[in-house]
Short mmCIF file of C-alpha atoms and ligand atoms in Angstrom, two decimals:
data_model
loop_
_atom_site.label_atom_id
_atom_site.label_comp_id
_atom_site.label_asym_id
_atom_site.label_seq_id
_atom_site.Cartn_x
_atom_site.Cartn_y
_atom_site.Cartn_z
CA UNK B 1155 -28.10 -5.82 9.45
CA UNK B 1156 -27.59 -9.42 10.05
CA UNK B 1157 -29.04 -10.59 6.44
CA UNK B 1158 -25.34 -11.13 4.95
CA UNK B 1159 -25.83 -12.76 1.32
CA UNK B 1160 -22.70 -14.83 1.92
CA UNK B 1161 -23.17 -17.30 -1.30
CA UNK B 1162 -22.08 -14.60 -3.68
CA UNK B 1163 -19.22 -12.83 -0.83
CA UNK B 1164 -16.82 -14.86 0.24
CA UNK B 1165 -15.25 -15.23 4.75
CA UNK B 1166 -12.44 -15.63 6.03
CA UNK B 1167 -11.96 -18.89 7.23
CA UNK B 1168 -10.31 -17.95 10.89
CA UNK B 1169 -9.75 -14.35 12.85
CA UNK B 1170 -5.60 -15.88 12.17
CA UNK B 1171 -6.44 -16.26 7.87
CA UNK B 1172 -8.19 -12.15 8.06
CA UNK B 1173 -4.92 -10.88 9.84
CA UNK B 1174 -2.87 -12.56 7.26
CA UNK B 1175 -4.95 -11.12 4.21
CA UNK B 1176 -4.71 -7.57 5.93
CA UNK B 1177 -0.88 -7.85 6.44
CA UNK B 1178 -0.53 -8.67 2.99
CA UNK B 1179 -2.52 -6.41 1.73
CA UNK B 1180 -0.60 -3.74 3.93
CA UNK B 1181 2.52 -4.76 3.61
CA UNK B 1182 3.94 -4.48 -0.28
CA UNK B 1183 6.06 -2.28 -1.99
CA UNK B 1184 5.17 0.49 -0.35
CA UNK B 1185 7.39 -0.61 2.76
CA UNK B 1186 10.20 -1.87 1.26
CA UNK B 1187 10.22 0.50 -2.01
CA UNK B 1188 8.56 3.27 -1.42
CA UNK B 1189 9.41 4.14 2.18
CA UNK B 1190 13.38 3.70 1.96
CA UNK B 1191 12.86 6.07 -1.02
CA UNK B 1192 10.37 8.97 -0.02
CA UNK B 1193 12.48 9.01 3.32
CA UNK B 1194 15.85 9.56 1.13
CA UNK B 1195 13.95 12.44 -0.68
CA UNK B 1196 12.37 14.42 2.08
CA UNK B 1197 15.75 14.61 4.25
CA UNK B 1198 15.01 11.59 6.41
CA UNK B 1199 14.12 11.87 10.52
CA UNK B 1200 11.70 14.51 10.73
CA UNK B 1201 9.95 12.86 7.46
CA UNK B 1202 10.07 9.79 9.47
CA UNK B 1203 8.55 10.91 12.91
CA UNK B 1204 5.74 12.83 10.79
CA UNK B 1205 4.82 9.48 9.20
CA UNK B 1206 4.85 7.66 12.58
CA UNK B 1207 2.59 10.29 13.86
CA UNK B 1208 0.00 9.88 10.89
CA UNK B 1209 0.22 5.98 11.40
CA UNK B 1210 -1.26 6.49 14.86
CA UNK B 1211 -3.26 9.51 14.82
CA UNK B 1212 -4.98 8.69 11.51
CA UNK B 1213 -3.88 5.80 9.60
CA UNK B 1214 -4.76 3.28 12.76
CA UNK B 1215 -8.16 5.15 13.67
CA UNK B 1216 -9.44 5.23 9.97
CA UNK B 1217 -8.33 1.39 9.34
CA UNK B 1218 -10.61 0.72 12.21
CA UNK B 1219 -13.29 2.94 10.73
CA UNK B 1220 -12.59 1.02 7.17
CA UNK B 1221 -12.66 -2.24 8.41
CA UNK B 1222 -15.92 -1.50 10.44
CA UNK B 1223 -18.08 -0.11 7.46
CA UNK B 1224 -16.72 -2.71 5.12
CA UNK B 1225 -17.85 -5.83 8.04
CA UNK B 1226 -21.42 -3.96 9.04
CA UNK B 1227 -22.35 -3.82 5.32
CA UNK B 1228 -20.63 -7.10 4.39
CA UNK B 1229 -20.96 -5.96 0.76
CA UNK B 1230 -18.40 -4.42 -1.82
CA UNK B 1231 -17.27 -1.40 -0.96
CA UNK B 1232 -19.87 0.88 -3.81
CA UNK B 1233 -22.68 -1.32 -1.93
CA UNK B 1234 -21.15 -0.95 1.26
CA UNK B 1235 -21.75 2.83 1.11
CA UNK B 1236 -25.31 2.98 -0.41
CA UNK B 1237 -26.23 0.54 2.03
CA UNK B 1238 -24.84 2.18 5.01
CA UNK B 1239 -26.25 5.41 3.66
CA UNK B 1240 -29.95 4.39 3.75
CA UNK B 1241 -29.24 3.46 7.29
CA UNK B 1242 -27.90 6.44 8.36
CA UNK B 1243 -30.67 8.15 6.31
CA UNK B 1244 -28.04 10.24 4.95
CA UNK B 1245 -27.48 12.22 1.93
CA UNK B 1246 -26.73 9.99 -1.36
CA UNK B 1247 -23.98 11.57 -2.78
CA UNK B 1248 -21.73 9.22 -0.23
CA UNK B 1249 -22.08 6.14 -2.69
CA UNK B 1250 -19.25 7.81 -4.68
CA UNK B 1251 -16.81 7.49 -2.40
CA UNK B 1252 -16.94 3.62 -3.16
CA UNK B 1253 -16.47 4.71 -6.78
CA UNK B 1254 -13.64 7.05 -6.00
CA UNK B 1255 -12.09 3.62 -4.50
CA UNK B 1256 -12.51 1.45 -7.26
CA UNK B 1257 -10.70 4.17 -9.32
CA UNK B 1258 -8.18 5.18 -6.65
CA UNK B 1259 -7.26 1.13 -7.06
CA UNK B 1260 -6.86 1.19 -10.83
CA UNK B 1261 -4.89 3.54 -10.96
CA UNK B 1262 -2.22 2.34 -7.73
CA UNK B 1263 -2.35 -1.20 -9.67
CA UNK B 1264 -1.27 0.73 -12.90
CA UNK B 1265 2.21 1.40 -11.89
CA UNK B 1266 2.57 -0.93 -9.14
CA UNK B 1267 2.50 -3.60 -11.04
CA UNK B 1268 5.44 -1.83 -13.12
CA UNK B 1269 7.50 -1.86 -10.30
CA UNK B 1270 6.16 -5.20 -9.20
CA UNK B 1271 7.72 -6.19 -12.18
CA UNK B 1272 11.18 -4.87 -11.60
CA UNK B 1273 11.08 -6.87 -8.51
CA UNK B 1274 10.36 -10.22 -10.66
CA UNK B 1275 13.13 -9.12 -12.80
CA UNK B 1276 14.93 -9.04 -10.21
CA UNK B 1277 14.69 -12.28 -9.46
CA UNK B 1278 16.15 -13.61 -12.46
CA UNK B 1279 19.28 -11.07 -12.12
CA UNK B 1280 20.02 -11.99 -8.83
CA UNK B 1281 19.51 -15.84 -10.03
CA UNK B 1282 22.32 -15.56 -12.95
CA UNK B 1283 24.86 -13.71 -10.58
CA UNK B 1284 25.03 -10.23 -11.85
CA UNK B 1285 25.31 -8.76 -8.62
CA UNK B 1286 28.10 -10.77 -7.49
CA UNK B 1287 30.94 -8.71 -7.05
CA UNK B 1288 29.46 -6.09 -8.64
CA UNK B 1289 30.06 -2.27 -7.45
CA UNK B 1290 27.80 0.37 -6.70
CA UNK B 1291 28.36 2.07 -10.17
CA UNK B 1292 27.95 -1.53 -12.05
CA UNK B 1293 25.16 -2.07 -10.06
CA UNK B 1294 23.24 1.33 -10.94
CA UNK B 1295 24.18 0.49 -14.84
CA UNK B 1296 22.19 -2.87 -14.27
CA UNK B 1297 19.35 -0.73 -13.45
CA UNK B 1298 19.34 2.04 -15.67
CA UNK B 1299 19.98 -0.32 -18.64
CA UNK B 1300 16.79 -2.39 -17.64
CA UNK B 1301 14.74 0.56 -17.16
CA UNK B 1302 15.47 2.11 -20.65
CA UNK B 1303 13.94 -0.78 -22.14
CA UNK B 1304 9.89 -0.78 -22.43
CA UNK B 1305 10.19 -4.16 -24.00
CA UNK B 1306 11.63 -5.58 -21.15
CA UNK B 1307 9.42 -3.47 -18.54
CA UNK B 1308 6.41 -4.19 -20.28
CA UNK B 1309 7.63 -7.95 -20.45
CA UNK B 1310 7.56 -8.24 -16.60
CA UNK B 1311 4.36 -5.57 -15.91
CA UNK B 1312 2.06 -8.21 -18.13
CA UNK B 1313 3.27 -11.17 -15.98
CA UNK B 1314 2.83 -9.64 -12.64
CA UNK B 1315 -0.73 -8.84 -14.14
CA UNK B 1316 -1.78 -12.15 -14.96
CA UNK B 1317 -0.18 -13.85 -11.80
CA UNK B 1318 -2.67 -10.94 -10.01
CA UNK B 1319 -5.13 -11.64 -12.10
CA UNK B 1320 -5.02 -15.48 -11.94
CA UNK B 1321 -5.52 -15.57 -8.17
CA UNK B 1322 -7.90 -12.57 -7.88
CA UNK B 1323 -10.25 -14.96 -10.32
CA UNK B 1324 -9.96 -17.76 -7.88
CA UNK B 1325 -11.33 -15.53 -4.43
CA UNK B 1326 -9.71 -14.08 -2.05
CA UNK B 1327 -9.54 -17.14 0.11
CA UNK B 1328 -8.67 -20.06 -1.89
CA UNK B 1329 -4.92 -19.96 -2.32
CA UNK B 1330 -4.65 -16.32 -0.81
CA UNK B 1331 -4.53 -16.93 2.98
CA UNK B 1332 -2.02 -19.67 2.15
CA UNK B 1333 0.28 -18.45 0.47
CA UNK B 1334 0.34 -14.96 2.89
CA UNK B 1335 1.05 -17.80 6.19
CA UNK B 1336 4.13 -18.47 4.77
CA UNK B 1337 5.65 -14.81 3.36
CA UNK B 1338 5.17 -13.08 6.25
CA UNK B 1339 7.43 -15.17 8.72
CA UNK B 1340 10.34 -15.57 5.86
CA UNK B 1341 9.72 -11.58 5.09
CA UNK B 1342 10.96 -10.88 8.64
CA UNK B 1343 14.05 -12.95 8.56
CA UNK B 1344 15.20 -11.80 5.68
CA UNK B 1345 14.72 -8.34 6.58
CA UNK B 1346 16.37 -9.15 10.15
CA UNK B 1347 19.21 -10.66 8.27
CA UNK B 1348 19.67 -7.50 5.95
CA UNK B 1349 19.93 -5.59 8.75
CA UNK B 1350 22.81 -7.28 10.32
CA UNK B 1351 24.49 -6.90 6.80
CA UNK B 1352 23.87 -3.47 8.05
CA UNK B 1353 25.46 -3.44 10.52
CA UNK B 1354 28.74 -4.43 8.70
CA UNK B 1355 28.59 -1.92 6.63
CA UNK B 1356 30.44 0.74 8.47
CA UNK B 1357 27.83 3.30 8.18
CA UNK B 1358 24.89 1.62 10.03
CA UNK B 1359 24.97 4.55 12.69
CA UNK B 1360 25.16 7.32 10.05
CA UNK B 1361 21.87 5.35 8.48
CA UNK B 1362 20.19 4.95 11.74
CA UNK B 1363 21.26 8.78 12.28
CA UNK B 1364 20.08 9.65 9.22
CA UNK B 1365 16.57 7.78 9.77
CA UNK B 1366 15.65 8.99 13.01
CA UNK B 1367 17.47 12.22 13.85
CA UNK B 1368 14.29 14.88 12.86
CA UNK B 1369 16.28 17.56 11.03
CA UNK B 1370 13.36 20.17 10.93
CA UNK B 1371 14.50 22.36 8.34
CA UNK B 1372 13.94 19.71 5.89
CA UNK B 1373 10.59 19.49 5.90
CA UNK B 1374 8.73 21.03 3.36
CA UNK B 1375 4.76 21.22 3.48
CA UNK B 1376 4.84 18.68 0.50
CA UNK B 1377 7.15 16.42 2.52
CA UNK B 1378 4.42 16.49 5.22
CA UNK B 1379 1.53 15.70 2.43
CA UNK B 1380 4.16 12.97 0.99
CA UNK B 1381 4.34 11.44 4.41
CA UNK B 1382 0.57 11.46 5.42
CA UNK B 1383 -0.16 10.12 2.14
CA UNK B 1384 2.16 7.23 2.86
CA UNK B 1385 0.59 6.92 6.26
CA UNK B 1386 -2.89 6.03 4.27
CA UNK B 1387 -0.76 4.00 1.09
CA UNK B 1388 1.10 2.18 3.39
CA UNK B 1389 -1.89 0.73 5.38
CA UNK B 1390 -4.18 0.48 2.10
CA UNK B 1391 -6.53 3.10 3.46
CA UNK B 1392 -9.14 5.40 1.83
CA UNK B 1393 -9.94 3.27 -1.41
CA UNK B 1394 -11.92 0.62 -0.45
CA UNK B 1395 -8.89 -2.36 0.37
CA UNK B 1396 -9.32 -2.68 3.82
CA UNK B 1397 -12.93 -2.04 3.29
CA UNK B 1398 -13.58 -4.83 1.03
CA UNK B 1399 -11.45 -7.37 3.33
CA UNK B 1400 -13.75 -6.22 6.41
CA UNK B 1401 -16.67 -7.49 4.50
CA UNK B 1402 -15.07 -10.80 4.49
CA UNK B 1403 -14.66 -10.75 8.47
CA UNK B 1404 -16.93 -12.44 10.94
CA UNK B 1405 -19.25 -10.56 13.13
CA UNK B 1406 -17.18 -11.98 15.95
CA UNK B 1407 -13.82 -10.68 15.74
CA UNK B 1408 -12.45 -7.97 17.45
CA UNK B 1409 -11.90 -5.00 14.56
CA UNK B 1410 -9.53 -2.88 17.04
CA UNK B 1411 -7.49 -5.62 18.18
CA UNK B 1412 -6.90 -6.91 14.51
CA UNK B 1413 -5.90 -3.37 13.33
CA UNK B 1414 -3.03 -2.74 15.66
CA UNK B 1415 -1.38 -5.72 15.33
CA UNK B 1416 -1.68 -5.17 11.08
CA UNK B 1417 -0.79 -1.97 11.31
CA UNK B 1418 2.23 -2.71 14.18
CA UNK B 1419 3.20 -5.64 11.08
CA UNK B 1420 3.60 -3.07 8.58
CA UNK B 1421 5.61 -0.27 10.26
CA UNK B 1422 7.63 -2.58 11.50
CA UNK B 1423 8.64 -3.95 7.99
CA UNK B 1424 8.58 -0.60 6.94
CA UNK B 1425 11.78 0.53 9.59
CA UNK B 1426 13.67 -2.44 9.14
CA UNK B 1427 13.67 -1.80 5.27
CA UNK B 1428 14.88 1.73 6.37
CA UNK B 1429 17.67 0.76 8.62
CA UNK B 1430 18.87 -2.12 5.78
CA UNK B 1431 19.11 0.35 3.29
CA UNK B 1432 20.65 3.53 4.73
CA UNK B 1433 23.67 2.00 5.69
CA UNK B 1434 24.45 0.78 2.10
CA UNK B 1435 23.57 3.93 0.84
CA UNK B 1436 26.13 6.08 2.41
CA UNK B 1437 29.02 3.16 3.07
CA UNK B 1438 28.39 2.89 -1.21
CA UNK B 1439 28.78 7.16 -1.71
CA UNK B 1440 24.94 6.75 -2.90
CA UNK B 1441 22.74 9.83 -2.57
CA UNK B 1442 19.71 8.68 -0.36
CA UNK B 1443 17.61 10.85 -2.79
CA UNK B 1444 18.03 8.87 -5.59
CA UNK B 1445 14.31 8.15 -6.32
CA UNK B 1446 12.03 4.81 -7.02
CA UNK B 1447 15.40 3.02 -8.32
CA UNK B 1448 17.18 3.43 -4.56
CA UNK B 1449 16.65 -0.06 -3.33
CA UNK B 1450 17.31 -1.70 -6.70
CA UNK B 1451 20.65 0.49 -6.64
CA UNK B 1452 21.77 -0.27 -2.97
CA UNK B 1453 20.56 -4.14 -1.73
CA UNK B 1454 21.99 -5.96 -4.86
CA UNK B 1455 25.48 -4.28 -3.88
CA UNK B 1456 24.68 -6.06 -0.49
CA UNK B 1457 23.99 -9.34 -2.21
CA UNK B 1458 26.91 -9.35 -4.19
CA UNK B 1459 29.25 -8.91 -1.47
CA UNK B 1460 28.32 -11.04 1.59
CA UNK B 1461 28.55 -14.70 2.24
CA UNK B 1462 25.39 -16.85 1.08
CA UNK B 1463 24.21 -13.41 -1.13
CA UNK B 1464 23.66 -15.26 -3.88
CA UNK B 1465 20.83 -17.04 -2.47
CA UNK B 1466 19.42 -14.40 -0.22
CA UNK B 1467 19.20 -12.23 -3.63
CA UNK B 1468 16.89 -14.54 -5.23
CA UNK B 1469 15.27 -15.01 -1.65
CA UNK B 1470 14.34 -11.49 -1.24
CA UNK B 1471 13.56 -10.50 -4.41
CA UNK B 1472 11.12 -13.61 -4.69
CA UNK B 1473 9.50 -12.02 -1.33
CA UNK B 1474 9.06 -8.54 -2.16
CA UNK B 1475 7.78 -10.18 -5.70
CA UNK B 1476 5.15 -12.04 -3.59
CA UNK B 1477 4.83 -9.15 -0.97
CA UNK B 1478 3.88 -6.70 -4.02
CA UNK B 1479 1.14 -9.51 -5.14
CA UNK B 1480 -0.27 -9.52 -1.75
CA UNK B 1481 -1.11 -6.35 -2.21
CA UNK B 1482 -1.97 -6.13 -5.81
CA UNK B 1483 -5.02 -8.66 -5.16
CA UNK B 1484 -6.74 -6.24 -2.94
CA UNK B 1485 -5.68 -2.79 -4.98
CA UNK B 1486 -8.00 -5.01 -7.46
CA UNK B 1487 -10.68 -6.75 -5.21
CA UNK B 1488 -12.69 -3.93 -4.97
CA UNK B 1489 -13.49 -3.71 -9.01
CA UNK B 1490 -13.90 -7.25 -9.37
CA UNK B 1491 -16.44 -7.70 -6.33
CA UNK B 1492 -18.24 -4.46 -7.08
CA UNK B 1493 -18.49 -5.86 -11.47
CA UNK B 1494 -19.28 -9.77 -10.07
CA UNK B 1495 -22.20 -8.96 -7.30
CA UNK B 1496 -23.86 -5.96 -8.85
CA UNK B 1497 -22.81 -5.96 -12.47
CA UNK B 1498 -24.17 -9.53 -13.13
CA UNK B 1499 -19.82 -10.25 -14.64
CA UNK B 1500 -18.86 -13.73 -13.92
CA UNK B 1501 -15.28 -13.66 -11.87
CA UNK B 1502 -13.34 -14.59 -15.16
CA UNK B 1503 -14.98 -11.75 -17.07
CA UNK B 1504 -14.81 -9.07 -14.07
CA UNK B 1505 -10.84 -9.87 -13.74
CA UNK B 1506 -10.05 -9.79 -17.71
CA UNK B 1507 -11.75 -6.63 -18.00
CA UNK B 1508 -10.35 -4.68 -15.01
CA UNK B 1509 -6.67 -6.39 -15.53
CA UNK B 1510 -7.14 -5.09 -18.72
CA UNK B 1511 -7.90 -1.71 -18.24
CA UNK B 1512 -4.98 -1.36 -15.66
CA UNK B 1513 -2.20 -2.63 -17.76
CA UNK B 1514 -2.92 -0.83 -21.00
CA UNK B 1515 -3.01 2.42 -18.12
CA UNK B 1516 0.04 0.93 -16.80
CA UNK B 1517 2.27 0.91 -20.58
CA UNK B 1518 2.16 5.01 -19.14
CA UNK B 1519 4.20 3.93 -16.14
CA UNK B 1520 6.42 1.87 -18.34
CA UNK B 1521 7.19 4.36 -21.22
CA UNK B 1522 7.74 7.60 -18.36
CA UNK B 1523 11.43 5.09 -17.37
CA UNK B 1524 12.10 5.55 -20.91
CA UNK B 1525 10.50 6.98 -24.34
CA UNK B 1526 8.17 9.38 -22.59
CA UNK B 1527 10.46 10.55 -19.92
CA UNK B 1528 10.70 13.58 -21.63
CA UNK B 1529 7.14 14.08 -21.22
CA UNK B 1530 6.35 16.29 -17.73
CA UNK B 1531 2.92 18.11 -16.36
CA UNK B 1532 3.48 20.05 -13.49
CA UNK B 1533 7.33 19.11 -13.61
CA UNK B 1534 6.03 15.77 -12.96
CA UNK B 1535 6.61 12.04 -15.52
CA UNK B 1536 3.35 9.66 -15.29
CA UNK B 1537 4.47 8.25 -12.87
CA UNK B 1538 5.01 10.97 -10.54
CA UNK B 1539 1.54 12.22 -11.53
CA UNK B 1540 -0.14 8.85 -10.81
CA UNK B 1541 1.55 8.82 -7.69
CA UNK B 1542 1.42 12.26 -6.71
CA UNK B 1543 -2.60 11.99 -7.26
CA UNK B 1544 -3.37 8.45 -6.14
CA UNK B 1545 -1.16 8.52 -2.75
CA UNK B 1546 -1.52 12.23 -1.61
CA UNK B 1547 -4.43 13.24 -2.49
CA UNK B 1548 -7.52 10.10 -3.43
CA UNK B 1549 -6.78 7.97 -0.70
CA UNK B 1550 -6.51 10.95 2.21
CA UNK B 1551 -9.31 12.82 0.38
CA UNK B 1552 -11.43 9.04 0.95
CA UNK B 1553 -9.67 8.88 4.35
CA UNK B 1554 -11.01 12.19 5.27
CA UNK B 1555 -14.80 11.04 3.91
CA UNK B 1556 -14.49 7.45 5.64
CA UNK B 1557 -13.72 9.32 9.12
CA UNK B 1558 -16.15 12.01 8.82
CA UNK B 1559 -18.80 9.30 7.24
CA UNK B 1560 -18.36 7.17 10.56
CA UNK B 1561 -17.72 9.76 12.88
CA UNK B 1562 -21.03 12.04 11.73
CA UNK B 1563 -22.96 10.46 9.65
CA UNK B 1564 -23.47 6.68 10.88
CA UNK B 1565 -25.01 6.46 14.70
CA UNK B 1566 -23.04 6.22 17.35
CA UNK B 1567 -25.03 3.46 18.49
CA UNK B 1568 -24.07 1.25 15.12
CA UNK B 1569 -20.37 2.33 15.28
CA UNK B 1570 -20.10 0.90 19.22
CA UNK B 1571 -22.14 -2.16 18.60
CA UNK B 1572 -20.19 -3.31 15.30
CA UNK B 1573 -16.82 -2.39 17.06
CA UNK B 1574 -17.64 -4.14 20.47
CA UNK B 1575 -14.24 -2.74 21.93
CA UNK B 1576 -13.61 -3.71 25.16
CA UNK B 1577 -14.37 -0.77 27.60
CA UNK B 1578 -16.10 2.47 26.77
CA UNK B 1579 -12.83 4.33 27.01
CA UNK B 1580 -11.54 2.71 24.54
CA UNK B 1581 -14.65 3.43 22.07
CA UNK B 1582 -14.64 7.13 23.23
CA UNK B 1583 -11.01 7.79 22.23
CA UNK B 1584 -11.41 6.25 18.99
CA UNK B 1585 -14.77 8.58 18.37
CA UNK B 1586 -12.50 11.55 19.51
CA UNK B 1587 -9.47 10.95 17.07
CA UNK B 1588 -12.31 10.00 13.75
CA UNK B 1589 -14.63 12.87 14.11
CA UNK B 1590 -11.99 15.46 15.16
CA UNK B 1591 -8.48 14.50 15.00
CA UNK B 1592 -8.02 12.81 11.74
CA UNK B 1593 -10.23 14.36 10.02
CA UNK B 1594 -8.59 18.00 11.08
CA UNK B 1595 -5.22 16.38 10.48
CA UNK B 1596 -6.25 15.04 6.77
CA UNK B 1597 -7.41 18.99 6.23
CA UNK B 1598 -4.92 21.44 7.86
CA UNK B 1599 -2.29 19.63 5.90
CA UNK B 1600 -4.36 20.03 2.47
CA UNK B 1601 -4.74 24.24 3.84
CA UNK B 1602 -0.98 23.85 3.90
CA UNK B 1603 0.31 22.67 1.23
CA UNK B 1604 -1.80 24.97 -0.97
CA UNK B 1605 -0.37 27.98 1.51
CA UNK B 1606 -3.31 29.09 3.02
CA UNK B 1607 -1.92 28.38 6.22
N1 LIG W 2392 -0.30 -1.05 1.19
C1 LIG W 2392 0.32 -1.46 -0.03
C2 LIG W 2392 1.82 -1.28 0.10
O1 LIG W 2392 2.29 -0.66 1.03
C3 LIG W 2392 -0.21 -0.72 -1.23
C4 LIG W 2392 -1.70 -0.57 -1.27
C5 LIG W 2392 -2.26 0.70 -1.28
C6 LIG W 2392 -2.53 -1.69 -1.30
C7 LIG W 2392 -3.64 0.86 -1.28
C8 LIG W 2392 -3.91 -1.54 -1.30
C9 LIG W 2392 -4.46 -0.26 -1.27
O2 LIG W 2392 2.56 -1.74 -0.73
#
């Protein structure tokens, strides 16, 4: 399949620039929000060794898988599986796992843009000083005051859009890969430098204690769904993401090699955001299960109190801001590239009508903080259901169908030429864990969590 229409998709420019997209893509709110958070809820350690184990048992072999459909087909990701359906001669019905994708990205983009937007807030706060001196309870008022309000929610959600939207409409590699070169170096020494605030704190061993001492009689069969799910959120598996940014990469690069060191990247921002935040929580009296506000509750407390936290406030918040809208561009990639090359939609047209559909779904998001939050299906607000469905079960349920679509269904013979890895070993092991291991993982925990096993 070497006829790549590369006038209407765009390339990478260098193996270096793809790495950099991937990372940002991967690395978002999810490690530095979500993680600290879903950790605090599920009892910490045991969640945490569960998710390490889906990182490398399924997250890294599907991101290969992703990243090698998305590059043979160089197409977007609803293309990507007709095409590599016909040449498989296999059953139709696979194209709609690029359309579960585009969805699955919709709806993520809904409310993480929301929370995006806290993080611009955020910015400002930290920027005007109302963290300095402030104490744990002054600091939660901060955020339960700002989260009561939809105007000022919806405020921030409609600028995080349109700074998403204005670089989506420019491609993925004209202001993207530069702007990714930069945030990723500062990301780590901020995060290094939280963690040696840590370390001050009194309590850094009960946090690291509390992070990575398995307590097994804390986890619940949804704690082990939560944590797989993150496994495949985390990474930006099973919707199309890393699929899409494949089809940007360069026959010649080395998929395998890539994927470990983007996946390495984002676990490792993932821990360090665990052992910053733990330590606050319990020097502060905080409960670490005190849901999506924890790290807006816990860091400013941090920033208020040490030396130069004025300016590392503003620092990090700006990063996470620019972390999140990393990852926002590829949550919305897939749409745009799927309306621009096969709908005929000019780039402008494909981003106003996508960024339009997400934040009117995302004023849901906003009003469960506040006038809705009342409202509950399943015990659950909107955004617990958009969560709950997007994270645990679309993107393992596409996770499960990318696996057993390149472990069964495309020839072996395609899989080990597009992946070129550098023994036969190597190929063999990955062919082991994406036709039997992930997939069985993806499933037995499904069986379990609705208690048929
Ligand atoms: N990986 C991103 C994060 O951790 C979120 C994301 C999920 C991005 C799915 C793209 C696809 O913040």
């Amino acid at each position: 399949m070497t006829d790549t229409n590369t006038t209407a998709h765009g390339k990478w420019s260098s193996r270096f620039a793809y790495i950099l997209a991937a990372t940002g893509s991967a690395v978002g709110l999810g490690n530095i929000w979500k993680f600290p958070y879903i950790t605090g809820e599920n009892g910490g350690g045991a969640f945490v060794l569960v998710y390490l184990g889906c990182v490398l048992l399924i997250g890294i072999p599907i991101m290969i898988a992703e990243t090698m459909l998305g590059r043979r087909s160089q197409r977007n990701p609803v293309e990507t599986m007709e095409l590599l359906t016909k040449e498989a001669n296999a059953d139709s019905n696979w194209h709609y796992l690029g359309w579960m994708g585009v969805i699955a990205g919709l709806l993520i983009l809904s409310y993480y843009s929301v929370i995006a937007g806290w993080a611009s807030a955020y910015i400002l706060k930290a920027f005007t000083g109302s963290f300095i001196d402030a104490d744990a309870s002054a600091i939660k008022t901060i955020f339960d005051q700002f989260i009561a309000s939809p105007i000022q929610l919806i405020f921030w959600h409609t600028l995080f859009m349109m700074a998403t939207m204005l670089i989506v409409v420019r491609g993925v590699n004209n202001g993207l890969e530069k702007a990714v070169q930069y945030l990723m170096p500062a990301l780590f020494v901020l995060m290094f430098l939280l963690v040696a605030y840590a370390m001050t704190t009194g309590s850094y061993f009960q946090g690291l204690h509390f992070l990575f001492t398995p307590d097994w009689s804390k986890l619940t069969s949804n704690a082990v769904l939560t944590a797989m799910g993150h496994a495949f959120f985390t990474l930006s598996l099973g919707m199309g993401s890393i699929m899409v940014y494949g089809s940007y990469l360069s026959k010649d690069i080395s998929i395998s090699k890539t994927v470990f060191i983007i996946a390495g990247a984002d676990t490792i921002v993932a821990l360090l955001a665990g052992i910053a935040i733990f330590p606050i929580v319990f020097a502060n009296n905080l409960h670490p299960n005190s849901g999506p506000g924890l790290i807006f509750e816990t860091l400013p407390i941090a920033f208020g109190a040490m030396t130069g936290g004025w300016l590392m406030g503003i620092l990090f918040f700006i990063l996470l801001a620019v972390a999140a809208l990393t990852s926002s561009i590829s949550l919305i990639e897939p749409t745009v590239a799927w309306l621009v090359e096969n709908r005929r939609f000019t780039r402008e047209k494909a981003c106003l009508w996508s960024g339009g559909i997400t934040w009117l779904l995302g004023l849901g998001t906003v009003f469960s903080f506040n006038i809705w939050s009342d409202f509950k299906l399943f015990d659950r607000s909107i955004f617990q259901i958009l969560d709950y469905l997007t994270a645990n079960l679309m993107l393992p349920i596409g996770g499960f169908c990318i696996a057993i679509f390149a472990g069964w269904i495309m020839k072996t013979q395609h899989s080990e030429e597009e992946l070129a890895m550098p023994t036969p070993a190597y190929y063999q092991a990955w062919k082991i864990l994406i036709s039997y291991i992930a997939p069985a993982a993806v499933f037995f925990v499904f069986l379990h969590v609705i208690g048929v096993l």
